[in-house]
């Protein structure tokens, strides 16, 4: 179905200029492509991966943890509350057919990165990227179903096949940002009951402890683990994971880092059978499990959302977020 945007429609959107400068401007509502519908943004969660765009500038409107309501009169989804699945996917290739929609072999484009995103009043979204959100999930928690719950949940479900809760013993999580804290809750739900968390930030560590994890000293190599979930993206943490992973164990690389990472091929790396796993985002069909995870740990996830503000306050709050003052602030457009 192709419904075009009314001509001369304008909206407020954040513009990332680079050099840590964001302004709020009146811009044209982006044109709808074939198969797109218009979503009126209600909430977009801020994400550490946007720091790249904050420093360098963004070619498209940033914001990729988006929740809103379909505003497309005449469309069957009109008025539906939806989260936005950001990887475009063809639904036809071998990866899509297997369910690996986040790794489509035909299209490689992410909403908020390679096309307009959610730090704006409206965002065009392909129909197959609309994820209906049940009414018992409040607006402010809905964006967590994506990166915080989806990315962490997928990583844990993936590695669960390789190092089960019965085999794991203590599990080390490095980095207690929103995804790391999400990993703690996903591990708990999967039956891993001895979770250690390393992070230099005491506030985040306290939250991890309130989720049932035990603190682990940053950089400590005195203890070895069958399962390490690396969520900081820090090269030192990745290298430590390779060092302390037990034979036949797994290091899961969930954190991201824009700087090149070199692995020193010394005996520590060479003389061991182990799994080094990268997981990305989550398959579309996991969304129902993400909703279940949120329902099971709603109070815990609610603790992560520690700021909510409108577009005009985004520039100052993005700076506070970049300083590490906020864990998972959410832009609210009501
Ligand atoms: Zn994100
Ligand atoms: Zn595909």
Coordinates of N, CA and C in Angstrom, one line a residue, residues 60-280:
X60 N 21.2 11.2 8.7 CA 19.7 11.1 8.8 C 19.4 11.4 10.3
X61 N 18.1 11.7 10.5 CA 17.7 11.9 11.9 C 18.1 10.6 12.7
X62 N 18.7 10.9 13.8 CA 19.2 9.7 14.7 C 18.0 9.2 15.5
X63 N 18.3 8.2 16.4 CA 17.2 7.7 17.3 C 16.7 6.3 16.7
X64 N 17.0 5.2 17.5 CA 16.7 3.9 16.9 C 16.0 3.0 17.9
X65 N 15.6 3.5 19.1 CA 14.9 2.7 20.0 C 13.5 3.4 20.2
X66 N 12.7 3.1 19.2 CA 11.5 3.9 18.9 C 10.2 3.2 19.2
X67 N 9.3 3.9 19.8 CA 7.9 3.4 20.1 C 6.9 4.6 19.7
X68 N 5.9 4.2 19.1 CA 4.9 5.2 18.7 C 3.6 4.6 18.3
X69 N 2.8 5.5 17.6 CA 1.5 5.0 17.1 C 1.4 5.2 15.6
X70 N 0.9 4.2 14.9 CA 0.7 4.3 13.5 C -0.3 5.4 13.1
X71 N 0.2 6.3 12.3 CA -0.7 7.4 11.9 C -0.9 7.4 10.4
X72 N -1.8 6.5 10.0 CA -1.9 6.2 8.5 C -3.4 5.9 8.3
X73 N -4.3 6.9 8.3 CA -5.7 6.7 8.1 C -6.0 5.7 6.9
X74 N -6.8 4.7 7.1 CA -7.1 3.8 6.1 C -6.3 2.5 6.1
X75 N -5.1 2.6 6.8 CA -4.3 1.4 6.9 C -4.7 0.5 8.1
X76 N -4.7 -0.8 7.9 CA -5.1 -1.7 9.0 C -4.4 -1.5 10.3
X77 N -3.2 -1.0 10.3 CA -2.5 -0.8 11.5 C -2.7 0.6 12.1
X78 N -3.5 1.4 11.5 CA -3.8 2.8 11.9 C -4.2 2.8 13.4
X79 N -3.5 3.7 14.2 CA -3.9 3.8 15.6 C -3.2 2.8 16.5
X80 N -2.5 1.8 16.0 CA -1.9 0.8 16.8 C -0.6 1.3 17.4
X81 N -0.4 0.9 18.7 CA 0.9 1.2 19.4 C 1.9 0.2 19.0
X82 N 3.0 0.7 18.5 CA 4.0 -0.2 17.9 C 5.4 0.2 18.3
X83 N 6.3 -0.8 18.6 CA 7.7 -0.5 18.7 C 8.2 -0.7 17.2
X84 N 9.4 -0.1 17.0 CA 10.0 -0.1 15.6 C 11.2 -1.0 15.6
X85 N 11.1 -2.1 14.8 CA 12.2 -3.0 14.6 C 13.1 -2.4 13.5
X86 N 14.4 -2.1 13.9 CA 15.2 -1.2 13.0 C 15.8 -1.9 11.8
X87 N 16.1 -3.2 11.8 CA 16.8 -3.7 10.6 C 15.7 -3.9 9.5
X88 N 16.0 -3.3 8.3 CA 15.1 -3.6 7.2 C 15.4 -5.0 6.8
X89 N 14.3 -5.7 6.3 CA 14.5 -7.1 5.9 C 13.5 -7.5 4.8
X90 N 14.0 -8.4 3.9 CA 13.2 -8.7 2.7 C 12.1 -9.7 2.9
X91 N 12.2 -10.5 3.9 CA 11.3 -11.6 4.2 C 11.4 -12.8 3.2
X92 N 12.3 -12.7 2.2 CA 12.4 -13.7 1.2 C 13.7 -14.5 1.1
X93 N 14.8 -13.9 1.6 CA 16.1 -14.5 1.5 C 16.3 -15.7 2.5
X94 N 17.4 -16.4 2.3 CA 17.6 -17.6 3.2 C 17.6 -17.2 4.7
X95 N 18.3 -16.1 5.0 CA 18.4 -15.7 6.4 C 17.0 -15.3 6.9
X96 N 16.2 -14.5 6.2 CA 14.9 -14.1 6.6 C 14.0 -15.3 6.8
X97 N 14.1 -16.3 5.8 CA 13.2 -17.5 5.9 C 13.6 -18.3 7.1
X98 N 14.8 -18.3 7.6 CA 15.3 -19.0 8.8 C 14.8 -18.3 10.0
X99 N 14.4 -17.0 9.8 CA 14.0 -16.2 11.0 C 15.0 -15.2 11.4
X100 N 16.2 -15.2 10.7 CA 17.2 -14.3 11.1 C 17.1 -12.9 10.4
X101 N 15.9 -12.3 10.7 CA 15.6 -11.0 10.0 C 16.6 -9.9 10.3
X102 N 17.3 -10.0 11.4 CA 18.3 -8.9 11.7 C 19.5 -9.0 10.9
X103 N 19.6 -10.1 10.1 CA 20.8 -10.4 9.3 C 20.4 -10.6 7.8
X104 N 19.4 -10.0 7.4 CA 18.9 -10.2 6.0 C 20.0 -10.1 5.0
X105 N 20.0 -11.0 4.0 CA 21.1 -11.0 3.1 C 20.9 -10.1 1.9
X106 N 19.7 -9.6 1.8 CA 19.3 -8.7 0.6 C 19.4 -7.2 1.0
X107 N 18.9 -6.8 2.1 CA 18.9 -5.4 2.5 C 19.7 -5.2 3.8
X108 N 20.5 -4.2 3.8 CA 21.3 -3.9 5.0 C 21.1 -2.4 5.3
X109 N 20.1 -2.1 6.0 CA 19.8 -0.7 6.3 C 19.1 -0.7 7.7
X110 N 19.5 0.3 8.5 CA 18.9 0.3 9.9 C 18.2 1.7 10.0
X111 N 17.0 1.6 10.6 CA 16.3 2.9 10.9 C 17.0 3.6 12.0
X112 N 17.2 4.9 11.7 CA 18.0 5.7 12.7 C 19.5 5.8 12.4
X113 N 19.9 5.0 11.4 CA 21.3 5.0 11.0 C 21.4 5.3 9.5
X114 N 20.8 4.5 8.7 CA 20.9 4.7 7.2 C 19.6 5.3 6.6
X115 N 18.7 5.6 7.5 CA 17.4 6.3 7.1 C 16.9 6.9 8.3
X116 N 15.9 7.9 8.2 CA 15.5 8.7 9.3 C 15.0 7.9 10.5
X117 N 15.3 8.4 11.7 CA 15.0 7.7 12.9 C 14.1 8.5 13.8
X118 N 14.1 8.2 15.1 CA 13.1 8.6 16.1 C 13.3 9.8 16.9
X119 N 14.4 10.5 16.7 CA 14.5 11.8 17.5 C 13.7 12.9 16.7
X120 N 12.4 12.6 16.5 CA 11.6 13.5 15.7 C 10.2 13.2 16.0
X121 N 9.3 14.0 15.5 CA 7.8 13.8 15.8 C 7.3 12.6 15.0
X122 N 7.8 12.4 13.8 CA 7.3 11.3 12.9 C 8.5 10.5 12.3
X123 N 8.2 9.3 12.0 CA 9.2 8.4 11.3 C 8.5 7.5 10.4
X124 N 9.1 7.4 9.1 CA 8.5 6.4 8.2 C 9.0 5.0 8.5
X125 N 8.1 4.0 8.6 CA 8.6 2.7 9.0 C 8.0 1.7 8.0
X126 N 8.8 0.8 7.5 CA 8.3 -0.3 6.6 C 7.3 -1.1 7.4
X127 N 6.2 -1.6 6.8 CA 5.2 -2.3 7.5 C 5.7 -3.5 8.2
X128 N 6.7 -4.2 7.6 CA 7.2 -5.4 8.3 C 8.1 -5.1 9.5
X129 N 8.3 -3.8 9.8 CA 9.1 -3.4 11.0 C 8.2 -3.0 12.1
X130 N 6.9 -3.1 12.0 CA 6.0 -2.6 13.0 C 5.8 -3.8 14.0
X131 N 6.1 -3.5 15.3 CA 5.9 -4.6 16.3 C 4.8 -4.1 17.3
X132 N 3.6 -4.6 17.2 CA 2.6 -4.2 18.1 C 2.9 -4.5 19.5
X133 N 2.6 -3.5 20.4 CA 2.9 -3.5 21.8 C 1.6 -3.7 22.6
X134 N 1.5 -4.7 23.4 CA 0.2 -4.9 24.2 C 0.0 -3.7 25.2
X135 N -1.3 -3.5 25.5 CA -1.7 -2.4 26.3 C -1.1 -2.4 27.7
X136 N -0.8 -3.6 28.3 CA -0.3 -3.6 29.6 C 1.2 -3.1 29.7
X137 N 1.8 -2.8 28.6 CA 3.2 -2.3 28.6 C 3.1 -0.7 28.4
X138 N 3.5 0.0 29.5 CA 3.4 1.4 29.5 C 4.4 2.0 28.4
X139 N 4.0 3.2 27.9 CA 4.7 3.9 26.8 C 6.2 3.9 27.2
X140 N 6.6 4.4 28.4 CA 8.0 4.7 28.7 C 8.8 3.4 28.8
X141 N 8.2 2.2 29.0 CA 9.0 1.0 29.0 C 9.1 0.4 27.6
X142 N 8.2 0.7 26.7 CA 8.1 0.0 25.4 C 9.4 0.1 24.6
X143 N 10.1 1.2 24.6 CA 11.4 1.1 23.8 C 12.4 0.1 24.3
X144 N 12.3 -0.2 25.6 CA 13.2 -1.2 26.2 C 13.1 -2.6 25.6
X145 N 11.9 -2.8 25.0 CA 11.7 -4.1 24.3 C 12.7 -4.4 23.2
X146 N 13.3 -3.3 22.7 CA 14.3 -3.4 21.6 C 15.7 -3.7 22.1
X147 N 16.5 -2.6 22.2 CA 17.9 -2.9 22.5 C 18.1 -3.5 23.9
X148 N 17.5 -2.9 24.9 CA 17.8 -3.3 26.3 C 17.3 -4.8 26.5
X149 N 16.1 -5.1 26.1 CA 15.6 -6.5 26.3 C 15.9 -7.4 25.1
X150 N 15.7 -6.9 23.9 CA 15.9 -7.7 22.7 C 17.3 -8.1 22.5
X151 N 18.2 -7.2 22.5 CA 19.6 -7.5 22.2 C 20.2 -8.4 23.3
X152 N 19.9 -8.1 24.6 CA 20.4 -8.9 25.6 C 19.8 -10.3 25.7
X153 N 18.5 -10.3 25.4 CA 17.7 -11.6 25.4 C 18.2 -12.5 24.3
X154 N 18.5 -11.9 23.1 CA 19.0 -12.8 22.0 C 20.4 -13.3 22.3
X155 N 21.2 -12.5 22.9 CA 22.6 -12.9 23.2 C 22.5 -14.1 24.2
X156 N 21.7 -14.0 25.2 CA 21.6 -15.1 26.2 C 20.9 -16.4 25.6
X157 N 19.9 -16.2 24.8 CA 19.2 -17.3 24.2 C 20.2 -18.1 23.2
X158 N 21.0 -17.3 22.5 CA 22.0 -17.8 21.6 C 23.0 -18.7 22.3
X159 N 23.6 -18.1 23.4 CA 24.7 -18.9 24.0 C 24.2 -20.0 24.9
X160 N 22.9 -19.9 25.3 CA 22.3 -20.9 26.1 C 22.5 -22.3 25.5
X161 N 22.5 -22.4 24.1 CA 22.7 -23.6 23.4 C 24.1 -24.2 23.6
X162 N 25.1 -23.3 23.9 CA 26.5 -23.7 23.9 C 27.0 -23.9 25.4
X163 N 26.6 -23.0 26.3 CA 26.9 -23.2 27.7 C 25.6 -23.0 28.5
X164 N 25.1 -24.2 28.8 CA 23.8 -24.2 29.5 C 23.9 -23.7 31.0
X165 N 22.8 -23.3 31.6 CA 22.9 -23.0 33.0 C 23.5 -24.1 33.9
X166 N 23.2 -25.4 33.5 CA 23.8 -26.5 34.3 C 25.3 -26.6 34.2
X167 N 25.8 -26.2 33.0 CA 27.3 -26.3 32.7 C 28.0 -25.0 33.2
X168 N 27.3 -23.9 33.3 CA 28.0 -22.6 33.4 C 28.7 -22.4 34.7
X169 N 28.2 -22.7 35.8 CA 28.8 -22.2 37.1 C 28.6 -20.7 37.1
X170 N 29.5 -19.9 37.7 CA 29.3 -18.5 37.7 C 29.5 -17.9 36.3
X171 N 28.7 -16.9 36.0 CA 28.7 -16.2 34.7 C 29.2 -14.8 35.0
X172 N 30.2 -14.4 34.2 CA 30.7 -13.0 34.3 C 30.1 -12.1 33.2
X173 N 29.5 -10.9 33.7 CA 29.0 -9.9 32.7 C 29.9 -8.7 32.9
X174 N 30.6 -8.3 31.8 CA 31.4 -7.1 31.9 C 30.7 -5.9 31.3
X175 N 30.5 -4.9 32.1 CA 29.8 -3.7 31.6 C 28.4 -3.7 32.1
X176 N 28.0 -2.8 32.9 CA 26.6 -2.7 33.5 C 25.9 -1.5 33.0
X177 N 26.0 -1.3 31.7 CA 25.1 -0.3 31.0 C 23.8 -0.9 30.8
X178 N 22.9 -0.2 30.1 CA 21.5 -0.8 29.9 C 21.5 -2.2 29.3
X179 N 22.4 -2.5 28.4 CA 22.4 -3.8 27.8 C 23.0 -4.8 28.8
X180 N 24.0 -4.5 29.5 CA 24.6 -5.3 30.5 C 23.6 -5.7 31.6
X181 N 22.9 -4.7 32.1 CA 21.9 -4.9 33.1 C 20.7 -5.7 32.5
X182 N 20.4 -5.5 31.3 CA 19.4 -6.4 30.6 C 19.9 -7.8 30.5
X183 N 21.2 -8.0 30.3 CA 21.8 -9.4 30.2 C 21.6 -10.1 31.6
X184 N 21.9 -9.3 32.6 CA 21.7 -9.9 34.0 C 20.3 -10.5 34.2
X185 N 19.3 -9.7 33.8 CA 17.9 -10.1 33.9 C 17.6 -11.3 33.0
X186 N 18.1 -11.2 31.8 CA 17.9 -12.3 30.8 C 18.5 -13.6 31.3
X187 N 19.7 -13.5 31.8 CA 20.4 -14.7 32.4 C 19.6 -15.3 33.5
X188 N 19.2 -14.4 34.4 CA 18.3 -14.9 35.6 C 17.1 -15.7 35.1
X189 N 16.4 -15.1 34.1 CA 15.2 -15.7 33.5 C 15.5 -17.1 32.9
X190 N 16.7 -17.2 32.4 CA 17.1 -18.4 31.7 C 17.6 -19.5 32.7
X191 N 17.7 -19.2 33.9 CA 18.2 -20.1 34.9 C 19.6 -20.1 35.4
X192 N 20.4 -19.1 34.9 CA 21.7 -18.9 35.4 C 21.6 -18.1 36.7
X193 N 22.0 -18.8 37.8 CA 21.7 -18.1 39.1 C 22.9 -17.5 39.8
X194 N 24.1 -17.8 39.3 CA 25.3 -17.1 39.9 C 25.9 -16.2 38.9
X195 N 25.5 -14.9 39.0 CA 26.0 -13.9 38.0 C 26.9 -12.9 38.7
X196 N 28.0 -12.6 38.1 CA 29.0 -11.6 38.6 C 29.0 -10.5 37.6
X197 N 29.1 -9.3 38.1 CA 29.1 -8.1 37.2 C 30.3 -7.2 37.5
X198 N 31.0 -6.9 36.5 CA 32.2 -5.9 36.6 C 31.9 -4.6 35.9
X199 N 31.9 -3.5 36.7 CA 31.7 -2.2 36.1 C 32.3 -1.2 37.0
X200 N 33.1 -0.2 36.5 CA 33.7 0.8 37.4 C 32.6 1.7 38.1
X201 N 31.4 1.8 37.5 CA 30.4 2.7 38.0 C 29.6 2.1 39.1
X202 N 29.7 2.7 40.3 CA 29.1 2.1 41.5 C 27.6 2.1 41.5
X203 N 27.0 3.1 40.9 CA 25.6 3.2 40.8 C 25.0 2.1 40.0
X204 N 25.7 1.8 38.8 CA 25.2 0.7 38.0 C 25.4 -0.6 38.6
X205 N 26.6 -0.7 39.3 CA 26.9 -2.0 40.0 C 25.8 -2.2 41.1
X206 N 25.4 -1.2 41.8 CA 24.3 -1.3 42.8 C 23.0 -1.9 42.2
X207 N 22.7 -1.3 41.0 CA 21.5 -1.8 40.3 C 21.6 -3.3 40.0
X208 N 22.8 -3.6 39.5 CA 23.1 -5.1 39.1 C 22.9 -5.9 40.4
X209 N 23.4 -5.4 41.5 CA 23.2 -6.2 42.8 C 21.8 -6.3 43.2
X210 N 21.0 -5.2 42.9 CA 19.6 -5.3 43.3 C 18.8 -6.3 42.4
X211 N 19.4 -6.6 41.2 CA 18.9 -7.6 40.3 C 19.4 -9.0 40.7
X212 N 20.2 -9.1 41.7 CA 20.6 -10.4 42.2 C 22.0 -10.8 41.8
X213 N 22.8 -9.9 41.1 CA 24.2 -10.2 40.7 C 25.1 -9.8 41.8
X214 N 26.3 -10.4 41.8 CA 27.4 -10.1 42.7 C 28.4 -9.2 42.0
X215 N 29.0 -8.2 42.7 CA 30.0 -7.4 42.1 C 31.3 -8.2 41.9
X216 N 32.0 -7.9 40.8 CA 33.3 -8.6 40.5 C 34.3 -7.5 40.1
X217 N 35.5 -7.6 40.6 CA 36.5 -6.4 40.4 C 36.8 -6.3 38.9
X218 N 36.8 -5.0 38.4 CA 37.1 -4.8 37.0 C 38.6 -5.2 36.8
X219 N 38.8 -5.9 35.7 CA 40.2 -6.3 35.3 C 40.7 -7.5 36.1
X220 N 40.0 -8.0 37.0 CA 40.4 -9.1 37.8 C 40.6 -10.4 36.9
X221 N 41.7 -11.1 37.0 CA 41.9 -12.3 36.2 C 42.2 -13.5 37.1
X222 N 41.9 -13.4 38.3 CA 42.2 -14.5 39.3 C 41.2 -15.6 39.2
X223 N 40.0 -15.3 38.6 CA 39.0 -16.3 38.6 C 38.6 -16.6 37.1
X224 N 38.3 -17.9 36.7 CA 38.0 -18.2 35.4 C 36.5 -18.6 35.2
X225 N 36.0 -18.4 34.0 CA 34.5 -18.5 33.8 C 34.2 -19.3 32.6
X226 N 33.2 -20.2 32.6 CA 32.8 -20.9 31.4 C 31.9 -20.0 30.5
X227 N 31.4 -18.9 31.1 CA 30.6 -18.0 30.2 C 30.8 -16.6 30.6
X228 N 31.2 -15.8 29.6 CA 31.4 -14.4 29.8 C 30.6 -13.6 28.8
X229 N 29.8 -12.7 29.3 CA 29.0 -11.8 28.4 C 29.6 -10.4 28.4
X230 N 30.3 -10.0 27.4 CA 31.0 -8.7 27.3 C 30.1 -7.7 26.8
X231 N 29.7 -6.7 27.6 CA 28.7 -5.7 27.2 C 29.3 -4.3 27.2
X232 N 30.6 -4.1 27.5 CA 31.1 -2.8 27.6 C 31.7 -2.3 26.3
X233 N 32.1 -3.2 25.4 CA 32.7 -2.8 24.2 C 34.2 -2.4 24.4
X234 N 34.6 -2.4 25.6 CA 36.0 -2.0 25.9 C 37.0 -3.1 25.5
X235 N 38.1 -2.7 24.8 CA 39.0 -3.7 24.3 C 39.6 -4.4 25.5
X236 N 39.9 -3.7 26.6 CA 40.5 -4.4 27.8 C 39.6 -5.5 28.3
X237 N 38.3 -5.2 28.3 CA 37.3 -6.2 28.8 C 37.2 -7.4 27.8
X238 N 37.3 -7.1 26.5 CA 37.3 -8.2 25.6 C 38.5 -9.1 25.7
X239 N 39.7 -8.5 25.9 CA 40.9 -9.2 26.0 C 40.9 -10.1 27.3
X240 N 40.3 -9.4 28.4 CA 40.2 -10.2 29.6 C 39.3 -11.4 29.5
X241 N 38.2 -11.2 28.7 CA 37.3 -12.3 28.5 C 38.0 -13.5 27.8
X242 N 38.8 -13.2 26.8 CA 39.6 -14.3 26.2 C 40.6 -14.9 27.1
X243 N 41.1 -14.1 28.0 CA 42.1 -14.7 29.0 C 41.4 -15.6 30.0
X244 N 40.3 -15.2 30.5 CA 39.7 -15.9 31.7 C 38.7 -16.9 31.3
X245 N 38.3 -17.0 30.0 CA 37.3 -18.0 29.6 C 37.9 -19.4 29.8
X246 N 37.1 -20.3 30.4 CA 37.6 -21.7 30.6 C 37.6 -22.5 29.3
X247 N 38.4 -23.5 29.2 CA 38.3 -24.4 28.0 C 36.8 -24.8 27.7
X248 N 36.5 -24.8 26.5 CA 35.1 -25.1 26.0 C 34.1 -24.0 26.4
X249 N 34.5 -23.0 27.0 CA 33.6 -21.9 27.4 C 33.4 -20.9 26.3
X250 N 32.6 -19.9 26.6 CA 32.2 -18.9 25.5 C 32.3 -17.5 26.0
X251 N 32.9 -16.7 25.1 CA 32.9 -15.2 25.4 C 31.9 -14.6 24.3
X252 N 30.9 -14.0 24.8 CA 29.9 -13.4 23.9 C 30.2 -11.9 23.8
X253 N 30.4 -11.4 22.6 CA 30.7 -10.0 22.4 C 29.5 -9.3 22.0
X254 N 28.8 -8.6 23.0 CA 27.6 -7.9 22.8 C 27.9 -6.4 22.6
X255 N 28.8 -5.9 23.4 CA 29.2 -4.5 23.4 C 29.8 -4.1 22.1
X256 N 29.8 -2.8 21.7 CA 30.3 -2.3 20.5 C 31.4 -1.3 20.7
X257 N 32.2 -1.1 19.8 CA 33.3 -0.1 19.9 C 33.7 0.3 18.5
X258 N 33.7 1.6 18.2 CA 34.0 2.1 16.9 C 35.5 2.0 16.5
X259 N 36.4 1.9 17.6 CA 37.8 1.8 17.3 C 38.2 0.4 17.0
X260 N 39.2 0.3 16.1 CA 39.7 -1.1 15.7 C 40.2 -1.8 16.9
X261 N 40.0 -3.1 16.9 CA 40.4 -4.0 18.0 C 41.4 -5.0 17.5
X262 N 42.6 -5.1 18.1 CA 43.6 -6.0 17.7 C 43.7 -7.1 18.8
X263 N 43.6 -8.4 18.3 CA 43.8 -9.5 19.2 C 45.3 -9.9 19.2
X264 N 46.0 -9.9 20.3 CA 47.4 -10.4 20.3 C 47.3 -11.9 20.4
X265 N 47.9 -12.5 19.3 CA 47.8 -14.0 19.2 C 48.9 -14.7 20.0
X266 N 48.9 -14.5 21.4 CA 49.8 -15.2 22.2 C 49.3 -16.5 22.7
X267 N 50.0 -17.2 23.6 CA 49.6 -18.5 24.1 C 48.2 -18.4 24.7
X268 N 47.8 -17.3 25.4 CA 46.5 -17.2 26.0 C 45.4 -17.4 25.0
X269 N 45.5 -16.9 23.8 CA 44.5 -17.0 22.8 C 44.7 -18.3 22.0
X270 N 45.9 -18.7 21.8 CA 46.2 -19.9 20.9 C 45.9 -21.2 21.6
X271 N 46.2 -21.4 22.8 CA 46.2 -22.7 23.4 C 44.9 -23.0 24.2
X272 N 43.8 -22.9 23.5 CA 42.6 -23.2 24.2 C 41.5 -23.4 23.1
X273 N 40.6 -24.4 23.4 CA 39.4 -24.4 22.6 C 38.3 -23.6 23.3
X274 N 37.8 -22.6 22.6 CA 36.7 -21.8 23.2 C 35.9 -21.1 22.2
X275 N 34.7 -20.7 22.5 CA 33.9 -20.0 21.6 C 34.0 -18.5 21.8
X276 N 34.1 -17.8 20.7 CA 34.0 -16.3 20.7 C 32.9 -16.0 19.8
X277 N 31.9 -15.4 20.4 CA 30.6 -15.2 19.7 C 30.2 -13.8 19.7
X278 N 29.7 -13.4 18.5 CA 29.2 -12.0 18.4 C 27.7 -12.2 18.1
X279 N 26.8 -11.5 18.8 CA 25.4 -11.5 18.5 C 25.0 -10.1 18.2
X280 N 24.0 -10.0 17.3 CA 23.5 -8.7 16.9 C 22.0 -8.6 17.0

